[in-house]
Amino acid sequence: RSPIMRRALILYTTRLDLLKRARERTAQRFANIDTYAHEGDVPEFDRYVHEKQTEDEFENFDQRVEHAFQKAWATNKAEIWNAHKRSVREGTLTKGLTPQVLTSISSKLDDRKSWLREVWAQVDSDYRSGDETRVASAMQAIQQAHANEGNEYMEWAYHKKYDMRFMGPKERAETEAELKSANFPDISEDEVNRYMNRRISMNDLEETITEKFGRAGRAHWEILQQAKDDEYRE
């Protein structure tokens, strides 16, 4: 067998193993049907029910909205995978498609799809509303999805995530809290780097400053960060 075929077989076997383990965990978790009757005993079941209800609501989307959602999901899914591929090419990620990496990517995909489902529920509501302004907004989102374009919100989200790298600690913490409460999508730094076509890691920058200038340089860096917080408070 060729090396490519061997790698493909290993990857396929790994995915089957992950699926098998997931099924085993599910079977163990819900082995006793009586636990369903005890509220709070199986918190995962509550989550399962919520996700299933959300999925059922999604299936009731207008057909045109549903098709656009699938296009938007394909675009977002490609962005997540391409961000991973770029990090591998640039050497920031040395691991291949190990079970841990596949699990991490799968989690990111699930989170993004769940978030998109909520976004497109609003688009579906606008599309059915009969209000000219809301219908026009929904049509624009549908057209962008069919053109494989990220909508304006996703463009803003990428830029916002990038700008947060240059905020002071206090401003960044408060911004993260605000965005989390506003259902901001979970965007990885690799995804931002790919979209912005650049790579700036504040952690790497801090390490470089420490290596080049020692404690004095690091102390000055912290003073600059504190100044950002002071300016933000004012």
Tab-separated table of N, CA and C in Angstrom, residues 71-178:
chain	number	residue	atom	x	y	z
A	71	LYS	N	-25.530	26.763	2.967
A	71	LYS	CA	-24.426	27.404	2.243
A	71	LYS	C	-23.530	28.171	3.212
A	72	ALA	N	-24.149	28.908	4.139
A	72	ALA	CA	-23.387	29.672	5.128
A	72	ALA	C	-22.586	28.737	6.030
A	73	TRP	N	-23.191	27.625	6.403
A	73	TRP	CA	-22.503	26.654	7.244
A	73	TRP	C	-21.304	26.060	6.516
A	74	ALA	N	-21.461	25.777	5.227
A	74	ALA	CA	-20.344	25.239	4.443
A	74	ALA	C	-19.183	26.232	4.408
A	75	THR	N	-19.502	27.528	4.271
A	75	THR	CA	-18.464	28.565	4.253
A	75	THR	C	-17.746	28.636	5.595
A	76	ASN	N	-18.501	28.642	6.686
A	76	ASN	CA	-17.898	28.702	8.022
A	76	ASN	C	-17.080	27.449	8.323
A	77	LYS	N	-17.594	26.305	7.916
A	77	LYS	CA	-16.881	25.048	8.130
A	77	LYS	C	-15.539	25.068	7.398
A	78	ALA	N	-15.543	25.591	6.164
A	78	ALA	CA	-14.307	25.687	5.388
A	78	ALA	C	-13.310	26.620	6.060
A	79	GLU	N	-13.800	27.730	6.631
A	79	GLU	CA	-12.914	28.675	7.314
A	79	GLU	C	-12.214	28.002	8.495
A	80	ILE	N	-12.945	27.213	9.252
A	80	ILE	CA	-12.364	26.543	10.421
A	80	ILE	C	-11.308	25.527	9.993
A	81	TRP	N	-11.617	24.739	8.964
A	81	TRP	CA	-10.652	23.748	8.483
A	81	TRP	C	-9.442	24.421	7.834
A	82	ASN	N	-9.664	25.475	7.052
A	82	ASN	CA	-8.552	26.170	6.404
A	82	ASN	C	-7.637	26.838	7.420
A	83	ALA	N	-8.222	27.329	8.514
A	83	ALA	CA	-7.410	27.921	9.584
A	83	ALA	C	-6.497	26.861	10.194
A	84	HIS	N	-7.034	25.653	10.367
A	84	HIS	CA	-6.219	24.557	10.897
A	84	HIS	C	-5.093	24.210	9.919
A	85	LYS	N	-5.412	24.120	8.643
A	85	LYS	CA	-4.400	23.774	7.640
A	85	LYS	C	-3.295	24.820	7.594
A	86	ARG	N	-3.686	26.099	7.705
A	86	ARG	CA	-2.680	27.162	7.658
A	86	ARG	C	-1.758	27.081	8.874
A	87	SER	N	-2.317	26.807	10.041
A	87	SER	CA	-1.487	26.705	11.245
A	87	SER	C	-0.490	25.558	11.119
A	88	VAL	N	-0.884	24.480	10.424
A	88	VAL	CA	0.030	23.364	10.194
A	88	VAL	C	1.134	23.781	9.227
A	89	ARG	N	0.758	24.469	8.147
A	89	ARG	CA	1.747	24.913	7.154
A	89	ARG	C	2.759	25.880	7.760
A	90	GLU	N	2.280	26.767	8.625
A	90	GLU	CA	3.165	27.776	9.208
A	90	GLU	C	3.981	27.233	10.370
A	91	GLY	N	3.713	26.007	10.755
A	91	GLY	CA	4.495	25.395	11.815
A	91	GLY	C	4.046	25.728	13.214
A	92	THR	N	2.920	26.443	13.356
A	92	THR	CA	2.421	26.769	14.696
A	92	THR	C	1.744	25.568	15.336
A	93	LEU	N	1.409	24.578	14.520
A	93	LEU	CA	0.810	23.348	15.033
A	93	LEU	C	1.578	22.176	14.443
A	94	THR	N	2.265	21.440	15.292
A	94	THR	CA	3.125	20.361	14.813
A	94	THR	C	2.399	19.022	14.741
A	95	LYS	N	1.289	18.901	15.445
A	95	LYS	CA	0.563	17.632	15.457
A	95	LYS	C	-0.242	17.457	14.175
A	96	GLY	N	-0.382	16.201	13.765
A	96	GLY	CA	-1.248	15.906	12.632
A	96	GLY	C	-2.680	15.749	13.105
A	97	LEU	N	-3.466	15.005	12.345
A	97	LEU	CA	-4.865	14.793	12.716
A	97	LEU	C	-4.967	13.665	13.739
A	98	THR	N	-4.478	13.960	14.935
A	98	THR	CA	-4.577	13.002	16.034
A	98	THR	C	-6.009	12.999	16.567
A	99	PRO	N	-6.371	11.991	17.353
A	99	PRO	CA	-7.722	11.994	17.935
A	99	PRO	C	-8.024	13.268	18.719
A	100	GLN	N	-7.006	13.790	19.437
A	100	GLN	CA	-7.221	15.017	20.210
A	100	GLN	C	-7.517	16.199	19.298
A	101	VAL	N	-6.762	16.302	18.198
A	101	VAL	CA	-6.971	17.401	17.251
A	101	VAL	C	-8.337	17.273	16.587
A	102	LEU	N	-8.699	16.071	16.172
A	102	LEU	CA	-10.002	15.851	15.544
A	102	LEU	C	-11.143	16.191	16.501
A	103	THR	N	-10.969	15.827	17.766
A	103	THR	CA	-11.996	16.142	18.765
A	103	THR	C	-12.131	17.643	18.941
A	104	SER	N	-10.981	18.340	18.970
A	104	SER	CA	-10.994	19.801	19.123
A	104	SER	C	-11.689	20.468	17.944
A	105	ILE	N	-11.355	20.028	16.724
A	105	ILE	CA	-11.973	20.608	15.532
A	105	ILE	C	-13.463	20.296	15.504
A	106	SER	N	-13.816	19.065	15.863
A	106	SER	CA	-15.230	18.680	15.890
A	106	SER	C	-16.014	19.550	16.864
A	107	SER	N	-15.410	19.858	18.012
A	107	SER	CA	-16.069	20.716	19.001
A	107	SER	C	-16.275	22.121	18.446
A	108	LYS	N	-15.249	22.642	17.749
A	108	LYS	CA	-15.365	23.970	17.146
A	108	LYS	C	-16.466	23.997	16.083
A	109	LEU	N	-16.532	22.935	15.293
A	109	LEU	CA	-17.562	22.862	14.253
A	109	LEU	C	-18.960	22.811	14.868
A	110	ASP	N	-19.116	22.019	15.923
A	110	ASP	CA	-20.427	21.917	16.582
A	110	ASP	C	-20.850	23.257	17.173
A	111	ASP	N	-19.896	23.939	17.826
A	111	ASP	CA	-20.210	25.236	18.436
A	111	ASP	C	-20.609	26.256	17.378
A	112	ARG	N	-19.856	26.277	16.263
A	112	ARG	CA	-20.149	27.258	15.212
A	112	ARG	C	-21.496	26.966	14.562
A	113	LYS	N	-21.797	25.687	14.339
A	113	LYS	CA	-23.067	25.342	13.703
A	113	LYS	C	-24.235	25.697	14.610
A	114	SER	N	-24.074	25.444	15.910
A	114	SER	CA	-25.121	25.800	16.868
A	114	SER	C	-25.343	27.305	16.887
A	115	TRP	N	-24.240	28.056	16.853
A	115	TRP	CA	-24.346	29.522	16.840
A	115	TRP	C	-25.017	29.996	15.551
A	116	LEU	N	-24.613	29.431	14.417
A	116	LEU	CA	-25.206	29.819	13.130
A	116	LEU	C	-26.699	29.515	13.097
A	117	ARG	N	-27.076	28.424	13.721
A	117	ARG	CA	-28.482	28.030	13.744
A	117	ARG	C	-29.325	29.116	14.427
A	118	GLU	N	-28.779	29.675	15.505
A	118	GLU	CA	-29.488	30.750	16.205
A	118	GLU	C	-29.552	32.009	15.344
A	119	VAL	N	-28.446	32.314	14.652
A	119	VAL	CA	-28.414	33.493	13.779
A	119	VAL	C	-29.452	33.365	12.669
A	120	TRP	N	-29.502	32.182	12.054
A	120	TRP	CA	-30.415	32.004	10.929
A	120	TRP	C	-31.861	31.836	11.370
A	121	ALA	N	-32.076	31.543	12.640
A	121	ALA	CA	-33.442	31.560	13.165
A	121	ALA	C	-33.994	32.985	13.103
A	122	GLN	N	-33.120	33.965	13.368
A	122	GLN	CA	-33.534	35.365	13.263
A	122	GLN	C	-33.761	35.754	11.805
A	123	VAL	N	-32.892	35.260	10.908
A	123	VAL	CA	-33.069	35.532	9.478
A	123	VAL	C	-34.401	34.962	9.001
A	124	ASP	N	-34.712	33.744	9.452
A	124	ASP	CA	-35.978	33.116	9.078
A	124	ASP	C	-37.160	33.935	9.580
A	125	SER	N	-37.042	34.447	10.806
A	125	SER	CA	-38.100	35.283	11.373
A	125	SER	C	-38.277	36.559	10.559
A	126	ASP	N	-37.161	37.174	10.156
A	126	ASP	CA	-37.232	38.390	9.336
A	126	ASP	C	-37.863	38.094	7.976
A	127	TYR	N	-37.489	36.949	7.402
A	127	TYR	CA	-37.968	36.588	6.071
A	127	TYR	C	-39.483	36.375	6.061
A	128	ARG	N	-40.028	35.867	7.167
A	128	ARG	CA	-41.459	35.581	7.251
A	128	ARG	C	-42.274	36.761	7.784
A	129	SER	N	-41.589	37.813	8.258
A	129	SER	CA	-42.269	38.878	9.002
A	129	SER	C	-43.265	39.686	8.177
A	130	GLY	N	-43.001	39.840	6.874
A	130	GLY	CA	-43.862	40.687	6.051
A	130	GLY	C	-43.463	42.151	6.096
A	131	ASP	N	-42.538	42.500	6.993
A	131	ASP	CA	-42.021	43.865	7.071
A	131	ASP	C	-40.967	44.062	5.982
A	132	GLU	N	-41.115	45.098	5.158
A	132	GLU	CA	-40.237	45.285	4.002
A	132	GLU	C	-38.769	45.391	4.406
A	133	THR	N	-38.486	46.140	5.458
A	133	THR	CA	-37.097	46.329	5.890
A	133	THR	C	-36.479	45.019	6.359
A	134	ARG	N	-37.226	44.277	7.174
A	134	ARG	CA	-36.709	43.007	7.694
A	134	ARG	C	-36.570	41.962	6.593
A	135	VAL	N	-37.528	41.928	5.675
A	135	VAL	CA	-37.452	40.979	4.560
A	135	VAL	C	-36.244	41.296	3.681
A	136	ALA	N	-35.991	42.589	3.443
A	136	ALA	CA	-34.843	42.999	2.631
A	136	ALA	C	-33.536	42.586	3.303
A	137	SER	N	-33.479	42.728	4.634
A	137	SER	CA	-32.287	42.319	5.376
A	137	SER	C	-32.069	40.814	5.269
A	138	ALA	N	-33.152	40.050	5.377
A	138	ALA	CA	-33.060	38.594	5.259
A	138	ALA	C	-32.625	38.190	3.857
A	139	MET	N	-33.154	38.855	2.846
A	139	MET	CA	-32.784	38.551	1.464
A	139	MET	C	-31.302	38.824	1.222
A	140	GLN	N	-30.796	39.894	1.827
A	140	GLN	CA	-29.376	40.208	1.679
A	140	GLN	C	-28.513	39.103	2.289
A	141	ALA	N	-28.911	38.615	3.475
A	141	ALA	CA	-28.174	37.524	4.115
A	141	ALA	C	-28.223	36.262	3.261
A	142	ILE	N	-29.374	35.990	2.664
A	142	ILE	CA	-29.524	34.810	1.805
A	142	ILE	C	-28.640	34.920	0.570
A	143	GLN	N	-28.628	36.093	-0.055
A	143	GLN	CA	-27.808	36.301	-1.246
A	143	GLN	C	-26.325	36.171	-0.931
A	144	GLN	N	-25.902	36.710	0.214
A	144	GLN	CA	-24.502	36.601	0.606
A	144	GLN	C	-24.111	35.149	0.845
A	145	ALA	N	-25.014	34.392	1.441
A	145	ALA	CA	-24.732	32.981	1.699
A	145	ALA	C	-24.559	32.213	0.396
A	146	HIS	N	-25.420	32.486	-0.579
A	146	HIS	CA	-25.326	31.791	-1.865
A	146	HIS	C	-24.089	32.215	-2.648
A	147	ALA	N	-23.572	33.410	-2.359
A	147	ALA	CA	-22.359	33.885	-3.026
A	147	ALA	C	-21.100	33.452	-2.270
A	148	ASN	N	-21.293	32.612	-1.227
A	148	ASN	CA	-20.185	32.148	-0.383
A	148	ASN	C	-19.443	33.302	0.273
A	149	GLU	N	-20.153	34.352	0.595
A	149	GLU	CA	-19.557	35.503	1.261
A	149	GLU	C	-19.915	35.467	2.744
A	150	GLY	N	-18.960	35.862	3.580
A	150	GLY	CA	-19.280	36.034	4.988
A	150	GLY	C	-20.145	37.273	5.131
A	151	ASN	N	-21.126	37.214	5.985
A	151	ASN	CA	-21.962	38.398	6.125
A	151	ASN	C	-21.218	39.491	6.885
A	152	GLU	N	-21.825	40.671	6.942
A	152	GLU	CA	-21.152	41.812	7.548
A	152	GLU	C	-20.835	41.558	9.013
A	153	TYR	N	-21.689	40.816	9.697
A	153	TYR	CA	-21.437	40.542	11.111
A	153	TYR	C	-20.170	39.710	11.285
A	154	MET	N	-19.982	38.687	10.446
A	154	MET	CA	-18.785	37.857	10.565
A	154	MET	C	-17.535	38.666	10.249
A	155	GLU	N	-17.613	39.556	9.271
A	155	GLU	CA	-16.473	40.422	8.972
A	155	GLU	C	-16.133	41.277	10.191
A	156	TRP	N	-17.176	41.835	10.817
A	156	TRP	CA	-16.968	42.646	12.014
A	156	TRP	C	-16.387	41.793	13.139
A	157	ALA	N	-16.872	40.549	13.260
A	157	ALA	CA	-16.409	39.663	14.329
A	157	ALA	C	-14.922	39.357	14.184
A	158	TYR	N	-14.472	39.095	12.956
A	158	TYR	CA	-13.050	38.834	12.733
A	158	TYR	C	-12.205	40.054	13.103
A	159	HIS	N	-12.642	41.227	12.670
A	159	HIS	CA	-11.893	42.449	12.975
A	159	HIS	C	-11.901	42.729	14.476
A	160	LYS	N	-13.039	42.489	15.125
A	160	LYS	CA	-13.140	42.727	16.567
A	160	LYS	C	-12.193	41.808	17.319
A	161	LYS	N	-12.172	40.548	16.926
A	161	LYS	CA	-11.290	39.581	17.581
A	161	LYS	C	-9.828	39.975	17.380
A	162	TYR	N	-9.508	40.493	16.207
A	162	TYR	CA	-8.134	40.921	15.929
A	162	TYR	C	-7.776	42.155	16.754
A	163	ASP	N	-8.688	43.130	16.821
A	163	ASP	CA	-8.432	44.368	17.569
A	163	ASP	C	-8.249	44.096	19.058
A	164	MET	N	-8.869	43.043	19.555
A	164	MET	CA	-8.755	42.731	20.981
A	164	MET	C	-7.330	42.379	21.378
A	165	ARG	N	-6.507	42.003	20.416
A	165	ARG	CA	-5.119	41.672	20.726
A	165	ARG	C	-4.349	42.886	21.244
A	166	PHE	N	-4.811	44.067	20.892
A	166	PHE	CA	-4.072	45.279	21.224
A	166	PHE	C	-4.726	46.073	22.352
A	167	MET	N	-5.729	45.494	22.983
A	167	MET	CA	-6.370	46.153	24.120
A	167	MET	C	-5.567	45.895	25.390
A	168	GLY	N	-5.743	46.778	26.366
A	168	GLY	CA	-5.174	46.536	27.682
A	168	GLY	C	-5.912	45.403	28.368
A	169	PRO	N	-5.318	44.813	29.408
A	169	PRO	CA	-5.942	43.655	30.072
A	169	PRO	C	-7.368	43.907	30.550
A	170	LYS	N	-7.607	45.056	31.178
A	170	LYS	CA	-8.942	45.336	31.719
A	170	LYS	C	-9.960	45.498	30.594
A	171	GLU	N	-9.600	46.278	29.569
A	171	GLU	CA	-10.521	46.485	28.454
A	171	GLU	C	-10.807	45.169	27.746
A	172	ARG	N	-9.759	44.345	27.575
A	172	ARG	CA	-9.952	43.064	26.893
A	172	ARG	C	-10.880	42.156	27.696
A	173	ALA	N	-10.689	42.113	29.018
A	173	ALA	CA	-11.530	41.260	29.862
A	173	ALA	C	-12.987	41.713	29.819
A	174	GLU	N	-13.215	43.027	29.891
A	174	GLU	CA	-14.587	43.537	29.861
A	174	GLU	C	-15.217	43.326	28.485
A	175	THR	N	-14.403	43.497	27.434
A	175	THR	CA	-14.914	43.287	26.075
A	175	THR	C	-15.303	41.831	25.866
A	176	GLU	N	-14.455	40.911	26.348
A	176	GLU	CA	-14.757	39.485	26.220
A	176	GLU	C	-16.053	39.132	26.946
A	177	ALA	N	-16.253	39.719	28.135
A	177	ALA	CA	-17.474	39.448	28.899
A	177	ALA	C	-18.705	39.973	28.165
A	178	GLU	N	-18.587	41.175	27.584
A	178	GLU	CA	-19.707	41.761	26.845
A	178	GLU	C	-20.045	40.927	25.611
